[in-house]
Every structure is written in C-alpha cells, then in structure tokens.
Tab-separated table of C-alpha atoms in Angstrom:
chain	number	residue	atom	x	y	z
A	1011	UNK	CA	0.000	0.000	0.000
A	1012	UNK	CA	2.974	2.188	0.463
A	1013	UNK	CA	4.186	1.625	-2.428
A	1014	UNK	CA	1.105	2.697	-3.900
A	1015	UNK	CA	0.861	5.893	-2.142
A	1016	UNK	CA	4.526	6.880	-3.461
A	1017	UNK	CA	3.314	5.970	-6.807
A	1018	UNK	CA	0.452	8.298	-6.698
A	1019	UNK	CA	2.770	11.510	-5.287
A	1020	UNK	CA	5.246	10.473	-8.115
A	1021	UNK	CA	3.160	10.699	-10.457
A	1022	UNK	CA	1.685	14.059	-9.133
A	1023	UNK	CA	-1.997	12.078	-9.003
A	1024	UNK	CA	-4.156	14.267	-6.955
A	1025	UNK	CA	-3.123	17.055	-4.080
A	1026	UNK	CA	-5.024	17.392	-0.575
A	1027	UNK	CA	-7.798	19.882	-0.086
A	1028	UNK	CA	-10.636	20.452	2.123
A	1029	UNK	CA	-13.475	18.978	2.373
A	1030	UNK	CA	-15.476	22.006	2.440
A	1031	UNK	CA	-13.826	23.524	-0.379
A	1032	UNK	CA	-15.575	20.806	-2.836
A	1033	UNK	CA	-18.945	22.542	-2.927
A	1034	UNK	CA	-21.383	19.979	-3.347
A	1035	UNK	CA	-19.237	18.248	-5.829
A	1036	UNK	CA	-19.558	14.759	-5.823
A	1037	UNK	CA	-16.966	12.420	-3.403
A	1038	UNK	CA	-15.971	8.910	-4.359
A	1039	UNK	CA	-15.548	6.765	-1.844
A	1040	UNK	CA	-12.198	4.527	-2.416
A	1041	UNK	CA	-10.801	0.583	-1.154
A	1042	UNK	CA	-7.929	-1.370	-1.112
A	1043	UNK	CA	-7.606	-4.626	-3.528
A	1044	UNK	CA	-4.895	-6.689	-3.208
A	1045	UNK	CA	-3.459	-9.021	-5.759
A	1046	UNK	CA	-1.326	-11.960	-6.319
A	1047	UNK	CA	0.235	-11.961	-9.939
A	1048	UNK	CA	1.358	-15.414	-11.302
A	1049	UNK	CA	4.492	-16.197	-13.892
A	1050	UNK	CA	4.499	-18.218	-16.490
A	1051	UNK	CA	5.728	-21.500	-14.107
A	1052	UNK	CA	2.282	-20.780	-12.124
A	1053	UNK	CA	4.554	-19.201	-8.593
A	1054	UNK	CA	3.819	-15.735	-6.911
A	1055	UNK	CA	6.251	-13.162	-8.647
A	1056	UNK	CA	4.817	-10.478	-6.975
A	1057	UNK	CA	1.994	-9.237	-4.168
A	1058	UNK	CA	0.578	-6.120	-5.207
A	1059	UNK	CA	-1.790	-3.769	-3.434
A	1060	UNK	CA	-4.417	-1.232	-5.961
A	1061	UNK	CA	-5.706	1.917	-4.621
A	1062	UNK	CA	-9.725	1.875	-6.616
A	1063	UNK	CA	-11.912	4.369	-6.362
A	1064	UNK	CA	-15.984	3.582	-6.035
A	1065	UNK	CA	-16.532	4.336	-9.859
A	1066	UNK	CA	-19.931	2.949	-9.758
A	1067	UNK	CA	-21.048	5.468	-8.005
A	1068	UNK	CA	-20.498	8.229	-10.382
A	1069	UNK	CA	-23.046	10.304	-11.410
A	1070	UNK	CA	-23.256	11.056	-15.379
A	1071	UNK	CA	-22.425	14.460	-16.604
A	1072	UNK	CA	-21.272	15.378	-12.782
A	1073	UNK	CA	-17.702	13.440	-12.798
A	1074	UNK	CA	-17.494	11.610	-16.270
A	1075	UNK	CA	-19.131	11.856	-19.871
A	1076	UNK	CA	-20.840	8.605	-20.301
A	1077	UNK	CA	-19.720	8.827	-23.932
A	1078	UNK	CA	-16.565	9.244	-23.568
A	1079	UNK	CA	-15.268	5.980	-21.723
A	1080	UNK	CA	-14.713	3.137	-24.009
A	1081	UNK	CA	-11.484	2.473	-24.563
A	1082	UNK	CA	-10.290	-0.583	-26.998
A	1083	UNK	CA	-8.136	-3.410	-26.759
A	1084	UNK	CA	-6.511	-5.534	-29.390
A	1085	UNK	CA	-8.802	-8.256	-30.140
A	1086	UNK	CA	-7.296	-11.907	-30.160
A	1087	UNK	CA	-7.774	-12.375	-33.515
A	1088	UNK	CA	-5.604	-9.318	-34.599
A	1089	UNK	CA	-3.037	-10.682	-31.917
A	1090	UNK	CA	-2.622	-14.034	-33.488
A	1091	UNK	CA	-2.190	-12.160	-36.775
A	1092	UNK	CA	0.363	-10.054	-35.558
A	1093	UNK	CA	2.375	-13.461	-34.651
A	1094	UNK	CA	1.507	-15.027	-37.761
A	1095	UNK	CA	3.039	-12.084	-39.749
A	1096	UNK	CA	6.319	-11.961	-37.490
A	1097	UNK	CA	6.907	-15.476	-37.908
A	1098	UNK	CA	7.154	-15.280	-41.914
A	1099	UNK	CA	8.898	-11.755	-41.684
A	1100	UNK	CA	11.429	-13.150	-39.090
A	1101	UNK	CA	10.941	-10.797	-36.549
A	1102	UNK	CA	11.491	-10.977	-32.654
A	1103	UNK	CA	8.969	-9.944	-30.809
A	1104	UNK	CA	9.610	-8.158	-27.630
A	1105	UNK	CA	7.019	-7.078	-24.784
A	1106	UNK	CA	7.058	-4.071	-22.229
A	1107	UNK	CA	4.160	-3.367	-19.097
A	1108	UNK	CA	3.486	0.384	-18.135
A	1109	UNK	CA	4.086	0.918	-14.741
A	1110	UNK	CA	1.226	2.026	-12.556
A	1111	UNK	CA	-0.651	3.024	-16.215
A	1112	UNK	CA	-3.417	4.827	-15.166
A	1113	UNK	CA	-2.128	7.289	-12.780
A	1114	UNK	CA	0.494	8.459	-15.773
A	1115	UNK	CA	-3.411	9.496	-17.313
A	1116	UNK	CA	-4.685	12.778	-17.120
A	1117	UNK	CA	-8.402	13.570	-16.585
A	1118	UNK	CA	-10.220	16.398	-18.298
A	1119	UNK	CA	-13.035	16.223	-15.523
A	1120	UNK	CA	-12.269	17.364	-11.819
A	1121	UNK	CA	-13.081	14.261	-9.762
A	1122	UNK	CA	-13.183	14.198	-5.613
A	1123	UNK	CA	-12.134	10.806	-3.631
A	1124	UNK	CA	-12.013	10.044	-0.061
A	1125	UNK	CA	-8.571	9.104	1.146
A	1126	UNK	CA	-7.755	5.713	1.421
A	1127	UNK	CA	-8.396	3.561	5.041
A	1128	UNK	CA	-5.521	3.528	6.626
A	1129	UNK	CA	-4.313	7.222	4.944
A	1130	UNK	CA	-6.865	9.950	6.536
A	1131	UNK	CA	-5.927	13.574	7.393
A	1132	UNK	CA	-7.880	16.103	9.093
A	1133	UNK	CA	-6.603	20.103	9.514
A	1134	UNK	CA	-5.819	21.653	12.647
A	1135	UNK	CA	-9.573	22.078	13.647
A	1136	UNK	CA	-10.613	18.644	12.686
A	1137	UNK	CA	-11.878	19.029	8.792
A	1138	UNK	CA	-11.327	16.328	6.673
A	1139	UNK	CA	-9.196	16.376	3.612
A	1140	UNK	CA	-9.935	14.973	0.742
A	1141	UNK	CA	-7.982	13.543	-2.470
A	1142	UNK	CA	-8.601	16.349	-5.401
A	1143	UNK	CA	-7.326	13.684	-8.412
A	1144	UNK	CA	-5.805	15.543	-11.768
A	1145	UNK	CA	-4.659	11.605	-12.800
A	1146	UNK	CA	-6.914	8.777	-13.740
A	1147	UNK	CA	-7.232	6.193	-10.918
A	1148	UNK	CA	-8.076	2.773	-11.034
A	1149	UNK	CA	-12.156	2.156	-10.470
A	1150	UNK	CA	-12.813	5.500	-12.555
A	1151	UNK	CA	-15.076	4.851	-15.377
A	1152	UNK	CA	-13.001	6.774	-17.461
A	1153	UNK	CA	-9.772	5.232	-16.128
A	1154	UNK	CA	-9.071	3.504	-19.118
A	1155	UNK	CA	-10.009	5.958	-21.685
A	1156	UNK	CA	-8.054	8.038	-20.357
A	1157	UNK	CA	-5.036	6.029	-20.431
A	1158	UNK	CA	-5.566	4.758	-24.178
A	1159	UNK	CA	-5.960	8.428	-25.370
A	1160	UNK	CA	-2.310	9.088	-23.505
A	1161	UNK	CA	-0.873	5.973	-25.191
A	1162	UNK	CA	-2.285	6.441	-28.781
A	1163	UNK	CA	-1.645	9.840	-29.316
A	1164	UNK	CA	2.442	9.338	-27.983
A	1165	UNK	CA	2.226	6.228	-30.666
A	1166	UNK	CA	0.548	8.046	-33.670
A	1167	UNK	CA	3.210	10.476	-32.462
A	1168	UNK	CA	6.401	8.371	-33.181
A	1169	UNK	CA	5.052	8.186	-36.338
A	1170	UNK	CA	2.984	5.493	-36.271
A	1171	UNK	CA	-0.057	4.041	-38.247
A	1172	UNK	CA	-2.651	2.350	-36.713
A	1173	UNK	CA	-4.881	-0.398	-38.697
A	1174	UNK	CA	-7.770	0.327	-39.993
A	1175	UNK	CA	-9.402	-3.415	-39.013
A	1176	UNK	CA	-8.054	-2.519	-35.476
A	1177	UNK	CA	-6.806	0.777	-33.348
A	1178	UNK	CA	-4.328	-1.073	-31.302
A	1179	UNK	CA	-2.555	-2.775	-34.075
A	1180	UNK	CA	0.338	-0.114	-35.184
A	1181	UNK	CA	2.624	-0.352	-37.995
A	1182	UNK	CA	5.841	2.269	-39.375
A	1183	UNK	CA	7.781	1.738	-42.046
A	1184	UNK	CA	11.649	2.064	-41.057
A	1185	UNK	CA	14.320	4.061	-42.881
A	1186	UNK	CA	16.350	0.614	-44.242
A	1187	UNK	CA	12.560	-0.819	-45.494
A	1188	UNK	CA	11.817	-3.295	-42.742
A	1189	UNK	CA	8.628	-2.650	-40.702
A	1190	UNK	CA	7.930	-2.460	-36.837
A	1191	UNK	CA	4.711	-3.451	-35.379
A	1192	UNK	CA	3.125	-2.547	-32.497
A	1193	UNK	CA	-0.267	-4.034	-30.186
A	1194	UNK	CA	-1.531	-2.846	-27.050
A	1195	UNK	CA	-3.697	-4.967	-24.520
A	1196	UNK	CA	-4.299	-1.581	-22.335
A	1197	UNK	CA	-1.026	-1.679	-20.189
A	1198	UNK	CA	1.020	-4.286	-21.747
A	1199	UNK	CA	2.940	-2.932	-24.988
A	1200	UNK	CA	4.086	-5.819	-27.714
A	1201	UNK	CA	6.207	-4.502	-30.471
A	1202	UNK	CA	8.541	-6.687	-32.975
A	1203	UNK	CA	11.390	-5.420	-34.852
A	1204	UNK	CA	13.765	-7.511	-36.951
A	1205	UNK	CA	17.241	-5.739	-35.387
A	1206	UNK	CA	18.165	-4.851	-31.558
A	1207	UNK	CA	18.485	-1.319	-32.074
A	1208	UNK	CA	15.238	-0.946	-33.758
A	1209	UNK	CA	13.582	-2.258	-30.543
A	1210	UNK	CA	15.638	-0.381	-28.328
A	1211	UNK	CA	14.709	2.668	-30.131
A	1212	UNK	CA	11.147	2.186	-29.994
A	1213	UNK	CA	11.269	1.305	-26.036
A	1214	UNK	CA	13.296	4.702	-25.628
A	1215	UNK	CA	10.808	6.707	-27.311
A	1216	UNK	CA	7.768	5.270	-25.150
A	1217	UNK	CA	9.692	5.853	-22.269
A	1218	UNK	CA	9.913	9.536	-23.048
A	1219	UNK	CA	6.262	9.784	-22.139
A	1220	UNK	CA	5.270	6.608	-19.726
A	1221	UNK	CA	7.811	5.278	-16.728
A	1222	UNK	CA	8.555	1.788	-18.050
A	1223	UNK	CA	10.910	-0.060	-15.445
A	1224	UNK	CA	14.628	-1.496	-16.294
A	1225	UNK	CA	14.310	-4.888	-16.998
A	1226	UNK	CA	11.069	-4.729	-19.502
A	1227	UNK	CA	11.038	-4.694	-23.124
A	1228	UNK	CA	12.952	-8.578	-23.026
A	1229	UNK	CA	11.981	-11.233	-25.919
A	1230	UNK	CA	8.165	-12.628	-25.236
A	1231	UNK	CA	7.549	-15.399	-23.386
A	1232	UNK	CA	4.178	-14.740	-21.667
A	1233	UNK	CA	1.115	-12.853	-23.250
A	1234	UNK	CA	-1.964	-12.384	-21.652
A	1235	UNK	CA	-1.867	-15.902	-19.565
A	1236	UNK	CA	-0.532	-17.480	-23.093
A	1237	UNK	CA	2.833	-18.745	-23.180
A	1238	UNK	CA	5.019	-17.816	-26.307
A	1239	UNK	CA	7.818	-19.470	-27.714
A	1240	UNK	CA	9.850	-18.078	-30.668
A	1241	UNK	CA	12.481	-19.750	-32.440
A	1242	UNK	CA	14.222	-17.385	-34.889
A	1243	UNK	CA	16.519	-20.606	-36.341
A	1244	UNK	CA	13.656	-22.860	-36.887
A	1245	UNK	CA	11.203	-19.670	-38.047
A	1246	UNK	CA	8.604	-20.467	-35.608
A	1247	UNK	CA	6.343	-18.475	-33.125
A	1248	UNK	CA	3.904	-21.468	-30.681
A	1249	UNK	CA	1.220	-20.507	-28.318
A	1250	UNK	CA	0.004	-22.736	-25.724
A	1251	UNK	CA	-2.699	-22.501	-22.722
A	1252	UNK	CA	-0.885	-25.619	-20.977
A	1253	UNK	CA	-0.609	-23.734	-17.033
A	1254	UNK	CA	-4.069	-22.782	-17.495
A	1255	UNK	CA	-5.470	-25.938	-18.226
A	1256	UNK	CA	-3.845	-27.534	-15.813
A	1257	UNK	CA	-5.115	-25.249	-12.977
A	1258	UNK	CA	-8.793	-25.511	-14.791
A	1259	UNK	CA	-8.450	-29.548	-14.636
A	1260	UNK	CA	-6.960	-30.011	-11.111
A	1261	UNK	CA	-9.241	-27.632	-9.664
A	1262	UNK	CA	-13.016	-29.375	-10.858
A	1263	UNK	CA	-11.793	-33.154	-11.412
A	1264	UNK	CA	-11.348	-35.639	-8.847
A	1265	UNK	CA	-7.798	-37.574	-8.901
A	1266	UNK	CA	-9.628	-40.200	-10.713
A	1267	UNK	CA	-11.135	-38.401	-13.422
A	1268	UNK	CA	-7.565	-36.837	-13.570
A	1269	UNK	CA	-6.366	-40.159	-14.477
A	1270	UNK	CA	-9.625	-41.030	-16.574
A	1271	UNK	CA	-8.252	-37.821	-18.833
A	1272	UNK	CA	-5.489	-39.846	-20.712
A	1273	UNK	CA	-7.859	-42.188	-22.661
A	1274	UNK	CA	-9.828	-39.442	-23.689
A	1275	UNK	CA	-9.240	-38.277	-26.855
A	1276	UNK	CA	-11.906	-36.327	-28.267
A	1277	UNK	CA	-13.699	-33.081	-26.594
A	1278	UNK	CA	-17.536	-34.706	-27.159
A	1279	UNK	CA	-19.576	-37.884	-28.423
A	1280	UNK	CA	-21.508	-37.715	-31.527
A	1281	UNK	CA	-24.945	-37.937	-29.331
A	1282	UNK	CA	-25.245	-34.348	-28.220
A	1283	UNK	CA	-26.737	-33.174	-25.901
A	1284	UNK	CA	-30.271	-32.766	-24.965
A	1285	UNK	CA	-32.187	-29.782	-23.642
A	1286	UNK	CA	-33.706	-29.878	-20.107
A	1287	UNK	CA	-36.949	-27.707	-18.752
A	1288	UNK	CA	-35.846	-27.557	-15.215
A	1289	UNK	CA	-32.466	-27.436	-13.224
A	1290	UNK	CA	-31.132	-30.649	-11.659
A	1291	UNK	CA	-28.115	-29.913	-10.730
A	1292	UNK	CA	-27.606	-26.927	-8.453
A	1293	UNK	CA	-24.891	-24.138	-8.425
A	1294	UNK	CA	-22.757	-25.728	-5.433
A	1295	UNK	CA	-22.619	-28.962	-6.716
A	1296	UNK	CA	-20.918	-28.043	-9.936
A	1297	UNK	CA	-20.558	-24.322	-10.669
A	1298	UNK	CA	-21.176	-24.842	-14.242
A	1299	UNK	CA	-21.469	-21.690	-15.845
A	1300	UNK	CA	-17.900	-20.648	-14.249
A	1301	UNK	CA	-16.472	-23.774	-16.068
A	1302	UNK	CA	-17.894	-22.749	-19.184
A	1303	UNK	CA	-16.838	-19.573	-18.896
A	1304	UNK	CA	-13.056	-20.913	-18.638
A	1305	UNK	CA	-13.632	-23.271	-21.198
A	1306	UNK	CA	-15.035	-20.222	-24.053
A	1307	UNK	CA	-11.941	-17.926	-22.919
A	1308	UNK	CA	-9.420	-21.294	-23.782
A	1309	UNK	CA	-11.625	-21.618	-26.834
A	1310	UNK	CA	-10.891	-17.994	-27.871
A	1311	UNK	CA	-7.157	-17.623	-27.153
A	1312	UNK	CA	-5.198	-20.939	-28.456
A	1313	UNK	CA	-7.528	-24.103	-28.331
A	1314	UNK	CA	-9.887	-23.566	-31.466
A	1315	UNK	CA	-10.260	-27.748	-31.370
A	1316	UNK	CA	-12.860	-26.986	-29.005
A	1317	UNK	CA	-14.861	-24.255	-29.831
A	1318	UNK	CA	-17.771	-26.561	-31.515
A	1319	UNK	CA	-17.913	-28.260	-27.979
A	1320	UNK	CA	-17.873	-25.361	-25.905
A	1321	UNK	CA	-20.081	-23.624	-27.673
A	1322	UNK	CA	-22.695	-27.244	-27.493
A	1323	UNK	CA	-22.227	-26.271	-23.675
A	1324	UNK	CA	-23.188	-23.127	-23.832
A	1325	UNK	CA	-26.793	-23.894	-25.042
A	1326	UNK	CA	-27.495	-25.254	-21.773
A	1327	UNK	CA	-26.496	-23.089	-19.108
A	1328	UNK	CA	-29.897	-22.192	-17.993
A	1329	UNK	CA	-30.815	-25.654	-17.132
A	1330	UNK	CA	-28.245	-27.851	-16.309
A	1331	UNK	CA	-28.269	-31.571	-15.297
A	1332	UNK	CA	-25.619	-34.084	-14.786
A	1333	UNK	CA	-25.494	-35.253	-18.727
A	1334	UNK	CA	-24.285	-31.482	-19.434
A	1335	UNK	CA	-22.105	-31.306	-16.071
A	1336	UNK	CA	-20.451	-34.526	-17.242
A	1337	UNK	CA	-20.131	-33.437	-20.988
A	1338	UNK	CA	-18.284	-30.491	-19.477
A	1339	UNK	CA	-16.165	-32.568	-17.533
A	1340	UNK	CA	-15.132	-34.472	-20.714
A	1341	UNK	CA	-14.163	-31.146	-22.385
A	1342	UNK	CA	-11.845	-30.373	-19.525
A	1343	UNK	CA	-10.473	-33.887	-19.418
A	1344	UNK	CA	-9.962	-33.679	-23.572
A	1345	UNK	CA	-7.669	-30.149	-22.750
A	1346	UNK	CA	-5.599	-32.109	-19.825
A	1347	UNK	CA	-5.327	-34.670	-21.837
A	1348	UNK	CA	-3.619	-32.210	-24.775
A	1349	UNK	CA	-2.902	-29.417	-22.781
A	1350	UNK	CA	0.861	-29.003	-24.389
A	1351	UNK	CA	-0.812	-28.873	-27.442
A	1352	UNK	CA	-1.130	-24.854	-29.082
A	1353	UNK	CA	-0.713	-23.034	-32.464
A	1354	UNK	CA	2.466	-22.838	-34.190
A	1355	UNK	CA	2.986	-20.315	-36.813
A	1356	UNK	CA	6.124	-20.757	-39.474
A	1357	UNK	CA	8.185	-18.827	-41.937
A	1358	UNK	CA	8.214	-21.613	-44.409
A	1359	UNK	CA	4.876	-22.892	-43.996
A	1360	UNK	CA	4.788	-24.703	-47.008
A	1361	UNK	CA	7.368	-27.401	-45.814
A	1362	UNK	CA	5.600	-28.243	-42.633
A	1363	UNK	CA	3.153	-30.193	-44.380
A	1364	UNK	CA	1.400	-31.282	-41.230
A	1365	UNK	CA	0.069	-27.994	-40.794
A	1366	UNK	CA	-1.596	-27.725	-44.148
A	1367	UNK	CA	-5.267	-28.516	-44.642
A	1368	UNK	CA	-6.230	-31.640	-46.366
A	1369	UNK	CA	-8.299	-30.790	-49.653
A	1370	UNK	CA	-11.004	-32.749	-50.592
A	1371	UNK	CA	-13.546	-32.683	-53.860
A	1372	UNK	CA	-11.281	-30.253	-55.519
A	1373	UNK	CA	-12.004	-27.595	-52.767
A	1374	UNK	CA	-8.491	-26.206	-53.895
A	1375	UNK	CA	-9.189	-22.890	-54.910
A	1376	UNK	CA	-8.042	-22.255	-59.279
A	1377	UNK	CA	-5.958	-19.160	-57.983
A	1378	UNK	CA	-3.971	-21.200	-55.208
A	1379	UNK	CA	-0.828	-21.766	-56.588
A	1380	UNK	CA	0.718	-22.795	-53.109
A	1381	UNK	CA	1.895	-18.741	-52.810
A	1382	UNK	CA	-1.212	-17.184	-50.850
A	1383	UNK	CA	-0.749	-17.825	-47.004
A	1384	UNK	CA	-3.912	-16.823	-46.182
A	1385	UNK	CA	-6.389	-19.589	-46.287
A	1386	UNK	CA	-10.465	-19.674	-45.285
A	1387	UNK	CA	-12.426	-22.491	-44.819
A	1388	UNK	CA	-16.031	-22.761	-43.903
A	1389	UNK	CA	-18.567	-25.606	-43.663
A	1390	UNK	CA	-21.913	-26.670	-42.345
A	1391	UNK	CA	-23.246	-30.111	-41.064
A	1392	UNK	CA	-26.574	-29.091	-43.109
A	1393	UNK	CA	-29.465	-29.683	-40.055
A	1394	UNK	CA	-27.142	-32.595	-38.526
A	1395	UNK	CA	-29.036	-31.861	-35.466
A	1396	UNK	CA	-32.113	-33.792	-34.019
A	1397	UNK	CA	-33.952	-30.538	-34.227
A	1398	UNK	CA	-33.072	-30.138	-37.781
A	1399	UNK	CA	-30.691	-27.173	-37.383
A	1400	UNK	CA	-27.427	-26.612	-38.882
A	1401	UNK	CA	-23.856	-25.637	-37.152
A	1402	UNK	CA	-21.610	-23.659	-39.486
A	1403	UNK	CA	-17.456	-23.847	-38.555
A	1404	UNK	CA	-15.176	-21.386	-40.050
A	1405	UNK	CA	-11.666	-21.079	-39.711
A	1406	UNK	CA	-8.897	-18.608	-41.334
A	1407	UNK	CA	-5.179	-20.016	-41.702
A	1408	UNK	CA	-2.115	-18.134	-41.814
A	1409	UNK	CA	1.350	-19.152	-42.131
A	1410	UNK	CA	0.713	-22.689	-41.063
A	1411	UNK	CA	-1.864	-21.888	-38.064
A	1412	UNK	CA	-5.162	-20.328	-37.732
A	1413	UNK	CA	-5.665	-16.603	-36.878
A	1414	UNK	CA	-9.049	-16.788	-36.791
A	1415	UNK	CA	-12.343	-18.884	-35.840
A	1416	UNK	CA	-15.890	-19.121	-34.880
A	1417	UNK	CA	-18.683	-22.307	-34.759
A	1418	UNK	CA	-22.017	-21.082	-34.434
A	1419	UNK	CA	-25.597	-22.445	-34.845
A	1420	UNK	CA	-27.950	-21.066	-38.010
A	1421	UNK	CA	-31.199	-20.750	-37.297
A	1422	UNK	CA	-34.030	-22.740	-38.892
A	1423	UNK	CA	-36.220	-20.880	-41.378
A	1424	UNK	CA	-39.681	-21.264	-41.350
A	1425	UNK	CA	-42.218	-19.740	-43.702
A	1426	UNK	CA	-43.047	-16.615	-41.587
A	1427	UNK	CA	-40.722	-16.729	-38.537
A	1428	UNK	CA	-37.345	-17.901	-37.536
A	1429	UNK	CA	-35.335	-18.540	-34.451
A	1430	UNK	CA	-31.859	-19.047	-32.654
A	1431	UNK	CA	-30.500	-22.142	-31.895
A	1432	UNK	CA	-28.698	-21.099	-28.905
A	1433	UNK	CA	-31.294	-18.865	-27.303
A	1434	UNK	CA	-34.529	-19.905	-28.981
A	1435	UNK	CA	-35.288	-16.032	-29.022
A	1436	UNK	CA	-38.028	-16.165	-31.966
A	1437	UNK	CA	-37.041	-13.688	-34.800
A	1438	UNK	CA	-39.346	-12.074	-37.498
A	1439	UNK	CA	-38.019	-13.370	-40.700
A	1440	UNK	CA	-36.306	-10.481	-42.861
A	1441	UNK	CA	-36.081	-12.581	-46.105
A	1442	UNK	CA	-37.114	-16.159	-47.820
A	1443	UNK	CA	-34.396	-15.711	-49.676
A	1444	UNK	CA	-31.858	-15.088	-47.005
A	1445	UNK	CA	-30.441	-16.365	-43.456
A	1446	UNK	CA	-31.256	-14.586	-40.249
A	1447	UNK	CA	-28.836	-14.317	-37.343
A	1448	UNK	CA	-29.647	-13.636	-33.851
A	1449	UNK	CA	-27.266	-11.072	-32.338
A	1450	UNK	CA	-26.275	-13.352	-29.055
C-alpha cells in the first residue's frame, strides 16, 4: 500500500484539499484490492496492493461523460495475426508493461475521492481532507479511456499508423525498409522489430512519455496468460494454454477423473446433448457456468479444437443436469489430456506439411498456386441436429496456423418466422431468400 501511495505523489496524481472547499461536488468513496500476480511456471512473482476508487457510483455528466469511456483493446484475432506475420517476416517480438498506467493518465473532468483507510488527514480544527485527483485512478469509469488516449496519441506520435481493421494494431515503415509493429492490450505494450536497435529505439521513445521499469522490453515469453515461444533458427512463433489448463483440470476433477483424462481423446460424443426444462443440478454442486466460462476464454485464445464443444455447452447453461455437467467434464479432461498442445505459426509454412489442410472434392481454390498464405475455410453439417438445425465452422489459416475462428448455430427458417438455436429467441423473418442471425 505504500508503495502505492509513493506511486500516486510520483506521479503528481491528486493534491489534498478540504473537504469544504468541494462545494457539493460529488466524493468517491475509495478501497484497497490486493493481488497476487502469477508467472508463467504458475509461482507468486509479486503481491501487489491497488488503490480503486468507487466508480460505480459516479453520477453522469457530474464526474465523467458517459460517452466518452470506451477504450479498446486488441482483439485476439488481430493478436494471433500479428504473430503469424512476425513469424514469416522473421521478426522478434519483444514485450514491455506500463508501470502504474493509469495514474500516468490525465483527466479532463475534476473528480473528488475520499482518502484511502488507513491514509486519513484532518486540519488543525478537525476538517477532513480529501484527495482532489488531476490523474486517472483505477475504479474511474473513465480510467481507461483516459489512459488509451495518452498511449495512442504518444504512438501516432512516433510516427505510427494504426490499422484500420483494429486501433491497437500499429505499424511504421523504417528508414532501411523493414517494418515495426506494435499491439496494445491496455497496459502491456508488444512490439517486434527484426534488429536490436530498432527495438531499443522504440522502447526509448515510449519511455519519453510513460515510466517503463529497467528490466522490460525482453523477448516474449508470456502474453496475456498465453505462453510464447519463438524460435528465430527454426522460423517459428507457438502458443500454448498448458498452465491454465492444468489449474482448470486439477481444480473441478477428482484424482480419478484426472487419471480417466489420458484415454480421452476427443472433446464430445456424436450424441449431443439434450435440452432440459428444469435445473437438476444446483450451483454448489458443480458451478457450471464458471467452467464454461473458462472453457469459451481457452476456446478464444489458443484451443480452437474446441470451440464446436464449448459452444454445445453453452446452449445449456440455464438448465443444467448431470449429462451437461459430465459433458463439461469431458471437455476439460480432452484439454488435460492435450494441454501441451497450441498453435504454431512458421516462416516456411509450405514445408511443414502437417500444418496444411487436407483438400477434398477439388475444394483447392483455381488461384492457389501454393503462394497465398492466407487460407479460409467454412462448412456446415446441413441440419445434422435432431432438431433439424445446422452448425456452421469457419476457420482462417495463416502461415501454417489459424488466426481466426468461430462455430455457431444457423437458425431454422420457417415460412413466416425464424429462431436461434442457442437462445430460442423467436425472430421475425427479414427474407425467404436469405439467413437470419440472432445477435447473441
């Protein structure tokens, strides 16, 4: 907590004043969370203690501008591109955290908080002071806005080009030709450059504007809870979930189904699942929409085996029973089971052959001549389902791995009406001609 406090006056973050100068101004009330961060070999590497300020409580137009506070962040899909692309241009890819982001942020709105428990002052005659803040705290609801405006504009400063498919993916052309690319996950800064002194460069420039601390700005090797590995000899960039699947398997199966997980080899049977009208089994005994929740966010990042699965599971989260607890269970014994298995991306794609898509039925498009790395495929089971519906799978490949996904139901088409697989949310039909979609 101290060291938060020092942070704060470092920064210059807010200044003392009394409470009765804030005239009926609105004051945020403030807590301490604390947090354990985990490396990459699952131990502690560091405790860390948050000042947040009571941002829910902010009134609209008082001490924010409701719309002003969205802030993005790079999506995964434009993340796995990035790596795709500095695999085949041989570039290493380097990765630097902001310290203490938000409170380098300023605010354009005057904003009142409470001083911390454990950090109170009163004057001479007893008044309390309170914390008048000129930098963006954490809990804000413009906290992060804040802090993405500071870090764009110092980027499209540098010279910089952002995307148009995504504003946090960030591309310049260097003097000798070869380009450096940039991607921001709100704090945590990935760049790749194909020489040292390019990188260095870059990392001096950011620091110009943002306190970044000695040590960061080191080759990858852990990206949002994903571990990286780049070879620059062999040409190849892998991603891999395997800590988190681990802790996800050890934590909801028993030591026997742990053991159970080595025979299993696929993520579901061809059965499916059927729908239930009433819950049988309860929230304590198997907190299944938590599981599924883990399950979709493995799904999105590395593990795109197991979308068609997860997103099966998903149908049934408002009444579960012990079929759907148990096909869960599967899904998460399937991932143990695999869990050192990830994406690999290459330079030379073309020579790992076991990373190239089989072909059937002449699928093989007249203007592939083996040169275009980008590769889409897309199919549907065609109402495979006992209630006659179809589930479409599409996947994008790049460089030997895919960059992109999705496996989603279509909805049924009747003459006047049509509805969603997933939700059964009943749809006025737009066209006879055309598929609906329903927007969950």
């Amino acid at each position: 907590m101290d060291d938060e406090m020092k942070s704060m006056q470092r920064f210059d973050v807010c200044k003392l004043v009394p409470k009765s100068s804030v005239r009926g101004r609105q004051i945020l009330g403030c807590r301490w969370v604390y947090k354990r961060k985990i490396g990459e070999d699952g131990r502690i590497t560091r405790y860390r203690a948050r000042l947040v300020a009571k941002g829910f409580l902010q009134r609209p137009y008082d001490s924010f501008q409701p719309d002003e506070c969205y802030s993005p962040v790079i999506s995964k899909d434009s993340l796995r591109l990035f790596l795709s692309v500095c695999a085949a241009e041989n570039l290493r890819v380097y990765q630097a955290d902001v310290k203490a982001a938000f409170l380098q942020a300023p605010l354009s709105e005057k904003i009142y908080m409470r001083a911390p428990p454990g950090y109170e002052r009163v004057d001479e005659h007893g008044e309390e002071y309170v914390m008048e803040l000129s930098k963006a705290v954490y809990g804000l609801k413009q906290a992060s806005a804040s802090f993405w405006s500071a870090l764009n504009e110092h980027v499209l400063d540098m010279g910089f080009t952002a995307m148009t498919g995504d504003p946090c993916f960030f591309k310049m052309e260097l003097p000798h030709g070869r380009p450096i690319y940039v991607n921001t996950y709100i704090d945590d800064v990935t760049y790749a450059s194909a020489d040292q002194e390019s990188a260095d460069h870059f990392l001096a420039e950011l620091r110009k504007r943002f306190v970044i601390e000695e040590g960061e700005g080191k080759p990858i090797s852990w990206l949002l809870n994903m571990r990286v590995k780049q070879d620059l000899v062999a040409g190849t960039i892998k991603l891999d979930r395997e800590l988190a699947i681990t802790q996800l398997a050890e934590a909801i199966l028993s030591p026997e189904e742990l053991a159970k997980a080595s025979s299993v080899r696929y993520p579901m049977l061809g059965q499916g699942l059927k729908k239930q009208t009433e819950r049988t089994c309860s929230k304590e005994e198997f907190d299944y929409l938590s599981v599924v929740g883990s399950l979709l966010h493995l799904a999105n990042c590395t593990r795109c085996d197991v979308a068609h699965a997860v997103g099966a599971l998903t149908r049934h989260a408002q009444w579960v029973g012990h079929a759907h607890v148990r096909a869960a269970k599967r899904v998460v014994q399937y991932l143990y089971n695999t869990r050192s298995l990830g994406i690999t991306y290459r330079r030379d794609y073309a020579s790992a052959t076991k990373n190239v898509p089989l072909m059937y039925e002449g699928a093989k498009h007249p203007l592939d001549d083996g040169t275009n790395l980008l590769q889409t495929f897309a199919d549907s089971d065609y109402a495979a389902d006992e209630t006659k519906r179809s589930t479409m799978g599409v996947v994008v490949m790049m460089n030997g791995g895919p960059i992109s996904w999705a496996s989603f139901a279509i909805m049924y088409c009747a003459q006047n009406v049509c509805w969603c697989i997933a939700c059964e949310i009943v749809l006025a039909k737009k066209s006879t001609l055309s598929l609906c979609w329903c927007t969950c």
